Coordinates of C-alpha atoms and ligand atoms in Angstrom, one line a residue:
X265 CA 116.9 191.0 185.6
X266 CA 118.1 193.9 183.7
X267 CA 120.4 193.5 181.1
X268 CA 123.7 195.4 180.4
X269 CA 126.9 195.3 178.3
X270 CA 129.3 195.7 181.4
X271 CA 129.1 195.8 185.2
X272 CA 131.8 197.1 186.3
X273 CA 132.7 195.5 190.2
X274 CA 133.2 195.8 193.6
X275 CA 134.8 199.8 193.0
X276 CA 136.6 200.1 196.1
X277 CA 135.4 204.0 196.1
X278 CA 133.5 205.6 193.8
X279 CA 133.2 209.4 193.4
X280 CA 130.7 209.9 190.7
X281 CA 129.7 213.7 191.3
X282 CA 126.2 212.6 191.2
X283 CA 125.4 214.3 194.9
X284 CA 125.6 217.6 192.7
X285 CA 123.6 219.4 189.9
X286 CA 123.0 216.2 186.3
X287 CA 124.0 220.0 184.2
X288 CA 125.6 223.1 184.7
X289 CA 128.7 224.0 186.9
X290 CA 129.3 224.2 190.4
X291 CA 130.6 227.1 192.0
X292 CA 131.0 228.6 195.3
X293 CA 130.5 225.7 198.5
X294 CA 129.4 223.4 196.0
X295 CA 132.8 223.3 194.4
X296 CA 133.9 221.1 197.4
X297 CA 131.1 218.5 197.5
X298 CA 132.1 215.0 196.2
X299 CA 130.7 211.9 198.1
X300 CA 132.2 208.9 198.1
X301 CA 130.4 205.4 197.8
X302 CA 132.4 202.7 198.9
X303 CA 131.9 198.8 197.5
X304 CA 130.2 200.8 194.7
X305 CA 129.0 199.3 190.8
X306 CA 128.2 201.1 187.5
X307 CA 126.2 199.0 184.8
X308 CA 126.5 200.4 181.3
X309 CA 124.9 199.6 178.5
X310 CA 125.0 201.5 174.9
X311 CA 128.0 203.6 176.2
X312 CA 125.9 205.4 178.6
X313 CA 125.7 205.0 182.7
X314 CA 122.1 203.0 183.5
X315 CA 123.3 202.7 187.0
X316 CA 125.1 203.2 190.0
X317 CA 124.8 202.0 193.5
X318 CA 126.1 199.5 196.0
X319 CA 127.5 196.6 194.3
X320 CA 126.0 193.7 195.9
X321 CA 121.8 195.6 195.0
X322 CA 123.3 195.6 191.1
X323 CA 124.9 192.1 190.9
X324 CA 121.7 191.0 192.0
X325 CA 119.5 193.4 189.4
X326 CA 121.8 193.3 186.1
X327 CA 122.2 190.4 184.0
X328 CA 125.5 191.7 182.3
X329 CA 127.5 190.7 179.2
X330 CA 130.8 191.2 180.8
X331 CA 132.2 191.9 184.6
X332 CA 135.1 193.7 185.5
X333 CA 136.5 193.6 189.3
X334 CA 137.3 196.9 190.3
X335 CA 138.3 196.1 193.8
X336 CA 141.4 198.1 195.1
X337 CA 140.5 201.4 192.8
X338 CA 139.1 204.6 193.1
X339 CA 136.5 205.5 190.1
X340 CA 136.1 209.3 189.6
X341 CA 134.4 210.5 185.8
X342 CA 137.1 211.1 182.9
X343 CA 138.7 213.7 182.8
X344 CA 137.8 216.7 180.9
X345 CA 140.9 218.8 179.7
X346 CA 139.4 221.6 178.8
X347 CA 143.0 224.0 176.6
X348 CA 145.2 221.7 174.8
X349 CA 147.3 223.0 171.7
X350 CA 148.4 219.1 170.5
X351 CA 148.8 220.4 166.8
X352 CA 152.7 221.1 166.5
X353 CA 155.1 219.7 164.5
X354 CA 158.2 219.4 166.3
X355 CA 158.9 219.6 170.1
X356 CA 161.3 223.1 171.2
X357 CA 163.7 221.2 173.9
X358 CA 166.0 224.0 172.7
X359 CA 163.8 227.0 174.0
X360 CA 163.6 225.2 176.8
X361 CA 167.3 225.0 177.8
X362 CA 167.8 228.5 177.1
X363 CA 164.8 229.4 179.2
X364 CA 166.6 227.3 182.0
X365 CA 169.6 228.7 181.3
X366 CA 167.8 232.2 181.9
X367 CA 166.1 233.4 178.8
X368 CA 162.7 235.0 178.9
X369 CA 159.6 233.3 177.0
X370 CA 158.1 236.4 175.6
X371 CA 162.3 238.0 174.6
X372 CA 162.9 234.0 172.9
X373 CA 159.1 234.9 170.9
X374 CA 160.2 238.9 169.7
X375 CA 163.4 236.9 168.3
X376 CA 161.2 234.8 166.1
X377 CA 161.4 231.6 168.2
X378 CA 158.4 230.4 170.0
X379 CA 155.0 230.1 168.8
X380 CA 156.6 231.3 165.2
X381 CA 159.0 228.9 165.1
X382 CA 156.1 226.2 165.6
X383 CA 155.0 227.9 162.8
X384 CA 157.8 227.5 160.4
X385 CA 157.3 223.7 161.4
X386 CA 153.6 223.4 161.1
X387 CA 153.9 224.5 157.8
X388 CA 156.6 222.5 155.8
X389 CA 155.8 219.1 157.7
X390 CA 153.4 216.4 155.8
X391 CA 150.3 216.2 156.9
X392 CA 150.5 212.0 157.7
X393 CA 153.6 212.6 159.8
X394 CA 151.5 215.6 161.9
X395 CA 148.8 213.3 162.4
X396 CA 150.3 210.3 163.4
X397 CA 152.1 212.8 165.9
X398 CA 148.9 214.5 167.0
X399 CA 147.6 210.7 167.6
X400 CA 150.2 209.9 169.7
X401 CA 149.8 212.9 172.0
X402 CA 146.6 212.4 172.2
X403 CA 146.5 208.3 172.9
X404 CA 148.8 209.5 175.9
X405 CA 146.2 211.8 176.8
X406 CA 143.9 208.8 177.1
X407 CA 146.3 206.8 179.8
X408 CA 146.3 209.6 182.0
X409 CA 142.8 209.6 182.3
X410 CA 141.5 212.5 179.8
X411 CA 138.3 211.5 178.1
X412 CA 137.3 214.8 176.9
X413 CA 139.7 217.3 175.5
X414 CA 139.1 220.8 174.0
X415 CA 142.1 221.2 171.1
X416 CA 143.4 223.8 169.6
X417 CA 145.0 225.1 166.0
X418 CA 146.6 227.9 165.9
X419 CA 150.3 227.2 165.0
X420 CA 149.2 227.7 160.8
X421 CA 148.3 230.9 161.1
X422 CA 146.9 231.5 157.8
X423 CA 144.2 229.6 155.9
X424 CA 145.4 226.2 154.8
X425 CA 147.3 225.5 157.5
X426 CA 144.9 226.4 160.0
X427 CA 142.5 224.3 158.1
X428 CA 144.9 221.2 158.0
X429 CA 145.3 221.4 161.8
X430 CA 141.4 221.7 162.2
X431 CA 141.0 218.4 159.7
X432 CA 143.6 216.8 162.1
X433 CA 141.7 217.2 164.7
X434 CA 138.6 215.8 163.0
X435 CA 140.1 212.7 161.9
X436 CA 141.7 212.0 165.4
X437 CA 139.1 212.5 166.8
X438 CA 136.9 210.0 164.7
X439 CA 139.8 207.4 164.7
X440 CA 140.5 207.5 168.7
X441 CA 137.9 206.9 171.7
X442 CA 138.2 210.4 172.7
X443 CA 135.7 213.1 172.5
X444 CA 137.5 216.3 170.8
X445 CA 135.9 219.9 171.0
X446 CA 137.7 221.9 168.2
X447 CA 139.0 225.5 168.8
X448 CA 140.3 227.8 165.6
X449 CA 143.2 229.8 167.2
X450 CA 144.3 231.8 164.5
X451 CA 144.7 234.5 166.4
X452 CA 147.5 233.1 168.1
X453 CA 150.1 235.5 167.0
X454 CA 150.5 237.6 164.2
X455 CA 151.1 235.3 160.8
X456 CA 154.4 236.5 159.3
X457 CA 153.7 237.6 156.5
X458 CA 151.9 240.3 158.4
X459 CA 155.0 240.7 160.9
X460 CA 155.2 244.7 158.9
X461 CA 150.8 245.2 159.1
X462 CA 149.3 243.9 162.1
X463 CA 146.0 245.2 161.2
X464 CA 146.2 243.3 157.7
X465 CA 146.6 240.0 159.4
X466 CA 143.0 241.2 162.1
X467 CA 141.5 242.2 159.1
X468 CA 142.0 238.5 157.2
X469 CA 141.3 236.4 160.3
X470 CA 138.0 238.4 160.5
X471 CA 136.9 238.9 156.7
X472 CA 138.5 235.2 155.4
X473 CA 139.9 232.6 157.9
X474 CA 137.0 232.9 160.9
X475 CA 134.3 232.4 158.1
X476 CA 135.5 229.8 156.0
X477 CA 136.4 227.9 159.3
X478 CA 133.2 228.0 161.1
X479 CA 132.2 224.6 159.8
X480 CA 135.7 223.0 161.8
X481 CA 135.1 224.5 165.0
X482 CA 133.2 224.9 168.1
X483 CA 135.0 228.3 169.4
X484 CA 137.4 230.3 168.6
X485 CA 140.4 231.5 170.9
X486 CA 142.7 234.8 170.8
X487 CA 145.8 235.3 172.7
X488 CA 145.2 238.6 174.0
X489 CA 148.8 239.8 175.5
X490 CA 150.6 243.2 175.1
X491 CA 153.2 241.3 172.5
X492 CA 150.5 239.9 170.5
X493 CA 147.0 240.8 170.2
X494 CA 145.9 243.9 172.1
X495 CA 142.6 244.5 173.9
X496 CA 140.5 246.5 170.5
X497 CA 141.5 244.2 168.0
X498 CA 140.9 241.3 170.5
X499 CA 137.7 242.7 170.8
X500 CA 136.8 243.2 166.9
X501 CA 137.4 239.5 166.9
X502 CA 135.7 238.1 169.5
X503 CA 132.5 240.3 168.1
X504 CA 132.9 239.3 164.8
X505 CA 133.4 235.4 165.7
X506 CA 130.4 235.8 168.2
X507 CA 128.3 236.6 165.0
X508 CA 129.5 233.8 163.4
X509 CA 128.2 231.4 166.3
X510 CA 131.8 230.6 167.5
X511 CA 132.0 230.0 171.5
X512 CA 134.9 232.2 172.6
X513 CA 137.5 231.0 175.0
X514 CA 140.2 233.1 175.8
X515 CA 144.2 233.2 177.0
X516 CA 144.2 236.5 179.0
X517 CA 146.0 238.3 181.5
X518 CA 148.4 235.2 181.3
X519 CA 152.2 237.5 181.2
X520 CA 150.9 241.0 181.3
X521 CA 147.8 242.8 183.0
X522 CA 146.1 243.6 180.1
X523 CA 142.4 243.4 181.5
X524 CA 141.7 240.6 179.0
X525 CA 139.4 239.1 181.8
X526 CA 137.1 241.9 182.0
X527 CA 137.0 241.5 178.1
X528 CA 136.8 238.1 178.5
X529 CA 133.1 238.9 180.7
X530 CA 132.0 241.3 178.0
X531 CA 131.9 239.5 175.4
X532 CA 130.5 236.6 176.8
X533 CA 133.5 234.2 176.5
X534 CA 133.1 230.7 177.9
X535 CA 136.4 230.6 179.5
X536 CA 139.1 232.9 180.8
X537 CA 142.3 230.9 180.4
X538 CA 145.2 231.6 182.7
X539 CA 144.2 234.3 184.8
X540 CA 148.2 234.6 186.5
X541 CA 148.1 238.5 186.4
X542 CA 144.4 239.4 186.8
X543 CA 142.8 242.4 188.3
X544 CA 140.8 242.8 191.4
X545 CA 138.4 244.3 189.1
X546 CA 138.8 240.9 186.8
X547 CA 138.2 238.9 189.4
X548 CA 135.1 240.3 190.6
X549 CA 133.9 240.4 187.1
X550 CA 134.5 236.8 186.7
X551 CA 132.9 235.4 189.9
X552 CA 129.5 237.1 189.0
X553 CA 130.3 235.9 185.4
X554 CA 128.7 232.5 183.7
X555 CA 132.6 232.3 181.9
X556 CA 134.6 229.9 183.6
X557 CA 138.2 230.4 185.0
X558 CA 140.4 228.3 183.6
X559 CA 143.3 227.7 185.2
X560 CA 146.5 226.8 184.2
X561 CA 148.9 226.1 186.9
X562 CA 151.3 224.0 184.7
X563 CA 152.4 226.7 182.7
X564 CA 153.5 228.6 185.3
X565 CA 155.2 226.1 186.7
X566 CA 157.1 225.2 183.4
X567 CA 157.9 229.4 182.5
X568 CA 158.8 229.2 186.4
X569 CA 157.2 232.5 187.0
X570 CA 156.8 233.9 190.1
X571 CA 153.2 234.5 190.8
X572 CA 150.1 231.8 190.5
X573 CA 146.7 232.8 189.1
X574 CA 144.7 233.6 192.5
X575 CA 142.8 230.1 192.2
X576 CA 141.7 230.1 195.6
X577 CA 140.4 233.3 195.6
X578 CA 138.8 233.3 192.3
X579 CA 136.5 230.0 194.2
X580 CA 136.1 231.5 197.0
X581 CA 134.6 234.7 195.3
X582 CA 132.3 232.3 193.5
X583 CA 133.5 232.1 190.1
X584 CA 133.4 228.4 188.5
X585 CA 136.7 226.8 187.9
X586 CA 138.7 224.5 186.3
X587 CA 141.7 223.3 185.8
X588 CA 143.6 222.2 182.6
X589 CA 147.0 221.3 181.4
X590 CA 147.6 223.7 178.3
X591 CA 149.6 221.3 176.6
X592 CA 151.9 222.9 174.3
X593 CA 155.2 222.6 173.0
X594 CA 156.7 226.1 174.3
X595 CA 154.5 226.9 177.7
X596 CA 153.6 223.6 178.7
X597 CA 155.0 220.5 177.8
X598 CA 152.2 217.7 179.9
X599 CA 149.7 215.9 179.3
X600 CA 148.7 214.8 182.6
X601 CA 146.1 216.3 184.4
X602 CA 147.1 214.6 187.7
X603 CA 149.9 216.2 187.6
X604 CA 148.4 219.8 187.3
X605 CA 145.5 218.5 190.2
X606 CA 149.1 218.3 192.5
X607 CA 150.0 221.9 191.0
X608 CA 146.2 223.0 192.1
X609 CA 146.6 221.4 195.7
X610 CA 149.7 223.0 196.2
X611 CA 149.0 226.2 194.9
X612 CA 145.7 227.2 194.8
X613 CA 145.1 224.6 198.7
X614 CA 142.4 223.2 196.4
X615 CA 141.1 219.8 198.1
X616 CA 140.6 216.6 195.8
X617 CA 137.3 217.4 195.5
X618 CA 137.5 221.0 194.4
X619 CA 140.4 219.3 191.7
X620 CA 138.0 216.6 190.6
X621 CA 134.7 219.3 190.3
X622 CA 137.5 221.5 188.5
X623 CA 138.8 218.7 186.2
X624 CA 135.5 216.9 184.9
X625 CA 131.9 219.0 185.3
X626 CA 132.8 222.3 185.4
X627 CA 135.3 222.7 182.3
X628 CA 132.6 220.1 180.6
X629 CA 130.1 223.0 181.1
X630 CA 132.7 225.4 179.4
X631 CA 132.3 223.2 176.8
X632 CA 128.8 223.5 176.7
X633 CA 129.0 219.3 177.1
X634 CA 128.0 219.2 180.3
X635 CA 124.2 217.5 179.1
X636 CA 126.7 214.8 178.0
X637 CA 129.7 214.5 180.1
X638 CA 131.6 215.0 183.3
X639 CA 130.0 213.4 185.7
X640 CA 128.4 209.9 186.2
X641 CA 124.5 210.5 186.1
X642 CA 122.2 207.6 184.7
X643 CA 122.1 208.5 180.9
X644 CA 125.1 210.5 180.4
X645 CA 128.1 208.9 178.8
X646 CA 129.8 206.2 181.0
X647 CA 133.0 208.0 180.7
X648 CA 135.4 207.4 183.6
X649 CA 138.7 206.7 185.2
X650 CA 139.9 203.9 188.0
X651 CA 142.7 205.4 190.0
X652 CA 145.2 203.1 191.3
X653 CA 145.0 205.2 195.0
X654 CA 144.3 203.7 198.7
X655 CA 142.0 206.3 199.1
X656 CA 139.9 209.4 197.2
X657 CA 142.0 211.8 199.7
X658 CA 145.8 211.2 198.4
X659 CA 144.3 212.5 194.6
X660 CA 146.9 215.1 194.1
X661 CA 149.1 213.8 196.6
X662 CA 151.0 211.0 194.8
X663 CA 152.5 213.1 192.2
X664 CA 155.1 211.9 189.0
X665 CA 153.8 208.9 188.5
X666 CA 150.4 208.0 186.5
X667 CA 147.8 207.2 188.6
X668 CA 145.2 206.3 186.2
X669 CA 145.0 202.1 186.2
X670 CA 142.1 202.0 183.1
X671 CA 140.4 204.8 181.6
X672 CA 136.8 203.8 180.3
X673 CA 135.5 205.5 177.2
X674 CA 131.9 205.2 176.6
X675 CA 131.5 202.4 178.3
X676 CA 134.5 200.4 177.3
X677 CA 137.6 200.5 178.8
X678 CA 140.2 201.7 176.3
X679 CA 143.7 202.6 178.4
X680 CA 145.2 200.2 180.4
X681 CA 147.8 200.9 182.6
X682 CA 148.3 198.4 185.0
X683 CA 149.3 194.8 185.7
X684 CA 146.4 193.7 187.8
X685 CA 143.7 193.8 185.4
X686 CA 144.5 191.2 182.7
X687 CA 146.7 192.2 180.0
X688 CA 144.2 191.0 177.5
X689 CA 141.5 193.2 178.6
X690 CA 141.5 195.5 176.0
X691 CA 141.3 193.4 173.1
X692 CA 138.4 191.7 174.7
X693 CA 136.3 195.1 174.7
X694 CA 137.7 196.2 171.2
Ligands
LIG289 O1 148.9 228.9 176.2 N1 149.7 231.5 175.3 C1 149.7 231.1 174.1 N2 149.8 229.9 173.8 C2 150.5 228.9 174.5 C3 151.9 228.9 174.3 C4 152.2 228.4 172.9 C5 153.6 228.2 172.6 O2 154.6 228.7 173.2 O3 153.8 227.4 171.6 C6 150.1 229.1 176.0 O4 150.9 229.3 176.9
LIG290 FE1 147.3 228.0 175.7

């Protein structure tokens, strides 16, 4: 007998993404392939996966310190949301009525609402209140199934504040069972002091703030849109935080068709986020492209534009996708990445599969955490999520409700959203 911390039981179906590639994305047909083993067990030990298979073959081979019945759910990895903005102060309900009532995103942002406003926020609030809120987000985060998250700062805007939101993120991330991949977004809009010089404000973030914030973060993101930064100084950026080591990720051809994509390519970016008015040319450029195509379908839905990002054509030309929530206060106000799988099956006639490939590997490969994460091979973390579904196919179906019964961290399980597993499960793995 083999011994192991947990066995987890008697999965009713289990979609571990296993048939596929242990690293790297999948693109093209591959983005479709998910098999499903039914009666299924996964034995962990150490916080990593030592094995799946049919669950009578590992009750008879593990010797394990704890059992869980899983009977009745469908286990797919954790989630892996990949373009999160969680560090705000306060919540803009009011932007959002007037934006119902008829008021344009980008005309509310020229009048100094929007992302400045966040700003104004960001900046006067004490730093225990932002991180107890960041927490929060972030613990809901966890019930809905996300065990990976890529977060961003960016609503500082200049060097302490910035670095505050950064710290945040460190410290949340070290207090929660979460894995958090930090982003430095400075280059979210133009700081106000600089509101008079744009090229002042390029020529701090690249001479002072990317610098001294290399230490805090894994990449570094732009907003590259005809109101904010344009495609040169996007550019001067991206080069100048490429030689600093940062991975770039950027939000491009998201309002306006700037050709940020085809930038995006250039530069080597790991993603391309939101992709809603791309080129023909950007698309191209993308499919035969190692940067992955993050989409982004809840914004859209929330700004209630009129046009999608082309997310079935960007698969079916080969690029590698993935889906993500953009949780923000002003474009995107969810932290559920069920609910954007839905927005991707109605959208973009992804198929569970494509949303599950799109919502755990590949955006874990635009992470560069893909050695580690997002999927459920022997050795890599035993991160995953038991859906409380009849069957694999209705993910995406059943939307507005959480689907996610238990989400498992490293092993343990850490969210608990349901009454048929005992209430008192989580203290017992604590
Ligand atoms: O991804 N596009 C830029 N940033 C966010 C919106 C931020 C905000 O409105 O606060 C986005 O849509
Ligand atoms: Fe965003």
């Amino acid at each position: 007998m083999r011994e192991c911390d947990v066995l987890y039981r008697q999965i009713h179906q289990l979609v571990p993404l296993t048939d596929g590639p242990r690293d790297g994305p999948v693109r093209g047909d591959d983005l479709g392939r998910a098999a499903v083993l039914e009666n299924a067990a996964i034995a962990t030990a150490n916080g990593v996966v030592l094995e799946i298979g049919p669950d009578e073959e590992l009750a008879g081979r593990y010797d394990a310190a704890a059992e869980l019945d899983l009977s009745g759910y469908v286990v797919v990895p954790g989630f892996v949301d990949a373009h999160t903005h969680p560090v705000f102060a306060k919540t803009r309900e009011n932007e959002f009525l007037l934006r119902c009532r008829g008021a344009d995103y980008v005309e509310i942002a020229k009048q100094g609402g929007g992302i400045l406003s966040s700003v104004r926020a960001l900046r006067e609030i004490d730093e225990d209140t932002l991180e107890e809120r960041v927490r929060t987000r972030i613990e809901r985060m966890l019930a809905c199934g996300t065990t990976t998250i890529e977060a961003k700062s960016g609503y500082g805007l200049d060097l302490d504040s910035e670095r505050k939101s950064l710290e945040i993120l460190q410290r949340v991330g070290d207090a929660l069972p979460i894995t958090i991949s930090r982003t430095m977004l400075a280059a979210h809009e133009v700081a106000p002091e600089y509101r008079e010089d744009p090229p002042a404000y390029v020529e701090l973030l690249c001479s002072r703030i990317l610098p001294e914030l290399r230490p805090l973060a894994d990449s570094c993101d732009i907003f590259v849109e005809e109101h904010v930064f344009g495609i040169e100084d996007a550019r001067r950026i991206c080069l100048r935080a490429r030689d600093l080591g940062y991975r770039l990720r950027l939000h491009v051809d998201e309002l306006s068709p700037l050709g940020g994509t085809e930038l995006a390519v250039e530069v080597g970016a790991a993603s391309a986020d939101h992709l809603a008015r791309i080129s023909e040319r950007g698309i191209e450029a993308l499919a035969a492209s190692e940067t992955t195509a993050m989409l982004l379908p809840g914004t859209i839905f929330f700004l209630d534009k009129p046009a999608h990002a082309p997310g079935r054509k960007l698969a079916d030309h080969g690029a590698i996708v993935a889906l993500a929530t953009d949780f923000n206060p002003g474009s995107c106000y969810t932290w559920s990445l069920p609910m954007i799988a839905t927005l991707a099956r109605i959208h973009y006639a992804f198929t569970p599969q494509e949303c599950l490939n799109a919502m755990t590997r590949n955006p874990a490969f635009s992470l560069g955490l893909d050695h580690e994460r997002g999927t459920l091979h022997e050795g890599k973390a035993c991160d995953f999520v038991a859906l409380d579904l009849p069957d694999f196919e209705l993910f995406g179906y059943e939307f507005g409700d959480n689907p996610v019964a238990l989400t498992v961290k490293d092993g343990r399980p850490v969210a608990l959203n349901t009454r048929d597993v005992d209430a008192g499960l989580l203290e017992r793995f604590s």
